[in-house]
Amino acid sequence: MKKLLSYISTPLFYFSFILALVVFHPIQVICRTLFGYKAHKVSVDILNYILMRLVILIGFRVKFNNRVDLPTDRPIIVVSNHQGTYDIPPIVWMFRKHHPKFISKIELAKNLPSISYNLRHSGAALINRKNRTQALAEIRKLGKLIADNNYCACIFAEGTRSRTGKLKQFKSGGLATLLEEAPNALVVPFVVDGNYKIEKNGKFPLSFGEKGTYTVLEPIEPSAYTPEDLTLKIENLIRTELGQ
């Protein structure tokens, strides 16, 4: 029965997901062109709320654990594990008060409705993984942006998604570069648990009836740590939360 539900629900989910992206693309353009950054951000927040909730179409049940009330008068760096495409909408929604900006590979800034437009115009760091100089410059620019505006930078410290859910070793370079530009940033570990199960069968059909949890852990003052020690601490905290 679960397999049958997977085959029935997956096309409906994909259609709804793509439709939301297509519909919100011109909405984003209009909001940004006519009303500026704040209106554009609201449109992006609403889009990500919808995308986050669409997983109900594949029976995916979500639990949110937010243990802290984060300040809005200083920059924040969210360090998360990465399990799949569907990690991003809950991060955008849960940290919407802090104006989350992502570090993303530059290829995603082209030809994807809504996603590419937002990446190009939201302040995201668009990095070329084959060009270290360009990548560092983009991350530094993001660090300066969050420092100047008390925004939030989001980084997937594994560097790439874990398709099995098993945590990969965290890399410290991105966090270190952000902290060089925003040394007063508060570092917040974020745990994604279960999203990898959605695509455990591959892209089609998506697995029906899985469960996921998104958890905001206690923030860390980075001044007492080297970037390497801080990264290891965050990795261990997330590993513990995942039961690994």
Short mmCIF file of C-alpha atoms in Angstrom, two decimals:
data_model
loop_
_atom_site.label_atom_id
_atom_site.label_comp_id
_atom_site.label_asym_id
_atom_site.label_seq_id
_atom_site.Cartn_x
_atom_site.Cartn_y
_atom_site.Cartn_z
CA MET A 1 0.00 0.00 0.00
CA LYS A 2 2.82 2.42 0.89
CA LYS A 3 4.47 1.82 -2.47
CA LEU A 4 1.18 2.46 -4.28
CA LEU A 5 0.70 5.72 -2.34
CA SER A 6 4.22 6.73 -3.30
CA TYR A 7 3.44 6.32 -7.01
CA ILE A 8 0.14 8.20 -6.67
CA SER A 9 1.40 11.09 -4.51
CA THR A 10 4.76 11.78 -6.16
CA PRO A 11 3.39 13.29 -9.43
CA LEU A 12 0.97 15.45 -7.42
CA PHE A 13 3.78 16.65 -5.18
CA TYR A 14 6.12 17.45 -8.07
CA PHE A 15 3.36 19.27 -9.96
CA SER A 16 2.46 21.36 -6.90
CA PHE A 17 6.11 22.11 -6.07
CA ILE A 18 6.95 23.24 -9.59
CA LEU A 19 3.69 25.20 -9.88
CA ALA A 20 4.53 27.12 -6.70
CA LEU A 21 7.96 28.01 -8.09
CA VAL A 22 6.51 29.13 -11.43
CA VAL A 23 3.71 31.19 -9.89
CA PHE A 24 5.97 32.92 -7.38
CA HIS A 25 8.64 33.83 -9.92
CA PRO A 26 6.71 36.81 -11.38
CA ILE A 27 5.43 37.65 -7.89
CA GLN A 28 9.03 37.98 -6.72
CA VAL A 29 9.94 40.12 -9.71
CA ILE A 30 6.98 42.44 -9.18
CA CYS A 31 7.57 42.72 -5.43
CA ARG A 32 11.25 43.53 -5.82
CA THR A 33 10.88 45.85 -8.84
CA LEU A 34 7.96 47.89 -7.54
CA PHE A 35 8.33 47.71 -3.76
CA GLY A 36 11.93 46.79 -2.99
CA TYR A 37 13.76 44.37 -0.75
CA LYS A 38 11.21 44.02 2.06
CA ALA A 39 8.35 43.09 -0.25
CA HIS A 40 10.59 40.66 -2.12
CA LYS A 41 11.56 39.02 1.15
CA VAL A 42 7.93 38.60 2.19
CA SER A 43 7.17 36.87 -1.11
CA VAL A 44 10.12 34.53 -0.59
CA ASP A 45 9.04 33.75 2.97
CA ILE A 46 5.53 32.85 1.82
CA LEU A 47 6.86 30.71 -1.01
CA ASN A 48 9.10 28.76 1.34
CA TYR A 49 6.28 28.25 3.82
CA ILE A 50 4.20 26.74 1.01
CA LEU A 51 7.10 24.57 -0.20
CA MET A 52 7.76 23.42 3.36
CA ARG A 53 4.14 22.38 3.80
CA LEU A 54 3.73 20.68 0.43
CA VAL A 55 5.52 17.58 1.74
CA ILE A 56 2.22 16.69 3.39
CA LEU A 57 1.18 15.54 -0.11
CA ILE A 58 3.66 12.66 0.21
CA GLY A 59 2.62 11.96 3.79
CA PHE A 60 5.80 13.49 5.22
CA ARG A 61 5.21 14.44 8.85
CA VAL A 62 7.35 17.21 10.33
CA LYS A 63 8.23 18.16 13.89
CA PHE A 64 9.78 21.54 14.71
CA ASN A 65 12.00 22.02 17.78
CA ASN A 66 13.09 25.58 18.42
CA ARG A 67 14.71 25.79 21.83
CA VAL A 68 15.91 29.38 21.77
CA ASP A 69 14.78 32.94 21.18
CA LEU A 70 17.50 34.38 18.98
CA PRO A 71 18.42 38.08 19.04
CA THR A 72 17.78 40.25 16.01
CA ASP A 73 20.36 42.92 16.92
CA ARG A 74 23.44 40.97 15.83
CA PRO A 75 24.39 38.79 12.87
CA ILE A 76 23.74 35.05 12.99
CA ILE A 77 25.44 32.15 11.26
CA VAL A 78 23.33 29.01 10.97
CA VAL A 79 25.44 25.86 10.54
CA SER A 80 23.41 22.87 9.39
CA ASN A 81 23.80 19.34 8.17
CA HIS A 82 22.41 18.69 4.71
CA GLN A 83 20.15 15.80 3.73
CA GLY A 84 18.42 16.97 0.58
CA THR A 85 16.61 19.53 -1.54
CA TYR A 86 13.86 19.97 1.02
CA ASP A 87 16.18 21.21 3.81
CA ILE A 88 16.07 24.80 2.61
CA PRO A 89 12.39 25.86 2.95
CA PRO A 90 12.21 25.10 6.69
CA ILE A 91 15.44 27.01 7.30
CA VAL A 92 14.13 30.03 5.40
CA TRP A 93 10.85 29.94 7.31
CA MET A 94 12.23 29.24 10.79
CA PHE A 95 14.85 32.00 10.52
CA ARG A 96 12.73 34.46 8.53
CA LYS A 97 13.08 37.17 11.20
CA HIS A 98 16.83 37.09 10.61
CA HIS A 99 16.83 37.42 6.79
CA PRO A 100 18.59 34.12 5.96
CA LYS A 101 21.12 34.15 3.09
CA PHE A 102 22.66 30.98 1.69
CA ILE A 103 25.99 29.90 0.32
CA SER A 104 25.07 28.19 -2.95
CA LYS A 105 26.83 26.81 -5.98
CA ILE A 106 26.63 29.32 -8.81
CA GLU A 107 24.89 26.89 -11.17
CA LEU A 108 21.67 27.20 -9.16
CA ALA A 109 21.46 30.91 -10.01
CA LYS A 110 20.44 30.07 -13.59
CA ASN A 111 17.26 28.73 -15.19
CA LEU A 112 15.33 27.69 -12.07
CA PRO A 113 12.06 29.58 -11.58
CA SER A 114 11.90 31.51 -8.30
CA ILE A 115 15.04 29.84 -6.91
CA SER A 116 17.54 31.41 -9.32
CA TYR A 117 15.95 34.85 -9.11
CA ASN A 118 16.03 34.83 -5.34
CA LEU A 119 19.63 33.65 -5.20
CA ARG A 120 20.72 36.42 -7.54
CA HIS A 121 18.88 39.19 -5.70
CA SER A 122 18.76 38.15 -2.04
CA GLY A 123 22.43 38.57 -1.17
CA ALA A 124 23.38 34.89 -1.40
CA ALA A 125 27.00 33.89 -1.90
CA LEU A 126 27.13 32.23 -5.33
CA ILE A 127 30.31 30.23 -5.43
CA ASN A 128 32.22 28.53 -8.21
CA ARG A 129 33.57 25.37 -6.60
CA LYS A 130 36.37 25.24 -9.17
CA ASN A 131 37.54 28.78 -8.38
CA ARG A 132 38.67 29.14 -4.76
CA THR A 133 39.45 32.84 -5.11
CA GLN A 134 35.98 33.62 -6.42
CA ALA A 135 34.33 31.44 -3.76
CA LEU A 136 36.19 33.13 -0.90
CA ALA A 137 35.34 36.56 -2.25
CA GLU A 138 31.63 35.66 -2.38
CA ILE A 139 31.65 34.28 1.17
CA ARG A 140 33.47 37.39 2.41
CA LYS A 141 30.86 39.56 0.73
CA LEU A 142 28.13 37.59 2.50
CA GLY A 143 29.95 37.93 5.81
CA LYS A 144 30.12 41.69 5.38
CA LEU A 145 26.42 41.80 4.43
CA ILE A 146 25.30 40.04 7.60
CA ALA A 147 27.68 42.12 9.73
CA ASP A 148 26.38 45.41 8.32
CA ASN A 149 22.67 44.49 8.52
CA ASN A 150 22.44 41.93 11.36
CA TYR A 151 21.29 39.31 8.87
CA CYS A 152 21.70 35.54 8.94
CA ALA A 153 24.11 33.46 6.83
CA CYS A 154 23.30 29.76 6.36
CA ILE A 155 25.97 27.20 5.60
CA PHE A 156 25.83 23.45 5.02
CA ALA A 157 29.16 22.52 6.58
CA GLU A 158 29.34 19.04 5.05
CA GLY A 159 29.80 20.68 1.66
CA THR A 160 27.30 18.36 -0.01
CA ARG A 161 24.16 16.48 0.95
CA SER A 162 24.17 13.13 2.72
CA ARG A 163 21.89 10.82 0.77
CA THR A 164 21.87 8.24 3.59
CA GLY A 165 21.46 10.64 6.51
CA LYS A 166 24.84 9.67 7.92
CA LEU A 167 26.67 12.84 8.94
CA LYS A 168 29.78 13.67 6.94
CA GLN A 169 32.79 15.45 8.38
CA PHE A 170 32.24 19.20 8.64
CA LYS A 171 34.52 21.64 6.85
CA SER A 172 35.60 24.77 8.70
CA GLY A 173 36.61 27.03 5.79
CA GLY A 174 33.25 28.66 5.10
CA LEU A 175 32.51 29.35 8.75
CA ALA A 176 35.99 30.73 9.33
CA THR A 177 35.66 33.15 6.41
CA LEU A 178 32.24 34.36 7.56
CA LEU A 179 33.54 34.96 11.08
CA GLU A 180 36.46 36.98 9.76
CA GLU A 181 33.97 39.46 8.31
CA ALA A 182 31.34 39.12 11.07
CA PRO A 183 33.30 38.34 14.27
CA ASN A 184 30.37 39.28 16.51
CA ALA A 185 28.02 36.79 14.85
CA LEU A 186 26.18 34.27 17.00
CA VAL A 187 26.62 30.73 15.67
CA VAL A 188 23.51 28.53 15.68
CA PRO A 189 23.63 24.77 15.01
CA PHE A 190 20.62 23.49 13.07
CA VAL A 191 19.71 19.82 12.74
CA VAL A 192 17.88 18.27 9.79
CA ASP A 193 16.79 14.74 10.65
CA GLY A 194 14.86 12.57 8.21
CA ASN A 195 14.76 14.53 4.95
CA TYR A 196 17.04 12.04 3.22
CA LYS A 197 14.24 9.47 3.51
CA ILE A 198 12.08 11.41 1.05
CA GLU A 199 14.36 10.46 -1.84
CA LYS A 200 15.65 7.15 -0.52
CA ASN A 201 14.02 5.45 -3.54
CA GLY A 202 15.55 8.01 -5.91
CA LYS A 203 13.70 10.85 -7.58
CA PHE A 204 10.69 8.66 -8.44
CA PRO A 205 8.72 7.64 -6.63
CA LEU A 206 9.35 9.63 -3.50
CA SER A 207 8.94 7.65 -0.31
CA PHE A 208 5.50 8.07 1.25
CA GLY A 209 4.77 8.48 4.96
CA GLU A 210 8.20 9.35 6.32
CA LYS A 211 8.95 11.59 9.31
CA GLY A 212 11.35 14.50 9.74
CA THR A 213 12.50 16.80 12.51
CA TYR A 214 14.05 20.28 12.34
CA THR A 215 15.83 21.40 15.50
CA VAL A 216 17.45 24.70 16.46
CA LEU A 217 20.14 24.01 19.08
CA GLU A 218 21.52 26.41 21.66
CA PRO A 219 23.60 29.17 20.03
CA ILE A 220 27.34 29.37 20.54
CA GLU A 221 29.51 32.42 21.16
CA PRO A 222 32.38 31.85 18.72
CA SER A 223 35.00 34.06 20.38
CA ALA A 224 36.20 31.28 22.72
CA TYR A 225 36.99 28.88 19.86
CA THR A 226 39.19 28.58 16.84
CA PRO A 227 37.16 28.01 13.66
CA GLU A 228 38.36 24.42 13.56
CA ASP A 229 37.37 23.72 17.18
CA LEU A 230 34.05 25.49 16.73
CA THR A 231 33.27 23.46 13.62
CA LEU A 232 34.11 20.22 15.42
CA LYS A 233 31.94 21.22 18.37
CA ILE A 234 28.98 21.92 16.09
CA GLU A 235 29.50 18.67 14.21
CA ASN A 236 29.50 16.72 17.49
CA LEU A 237 26.38 18.50 18.74
CA ILE A 238 24.51 17.69 15.54
CA ARG A 239 25.84 14.13 15.54
CA THR A 240 24.55 13.67 19.09
CA GLU A 241 21.14 15.09 18.16
CA LEU A 242 20.98 12.65 15.23
CA GLY A 243 21.91 9.76 17.49
CA GLN A 244 25.05 9.02 15.50
#
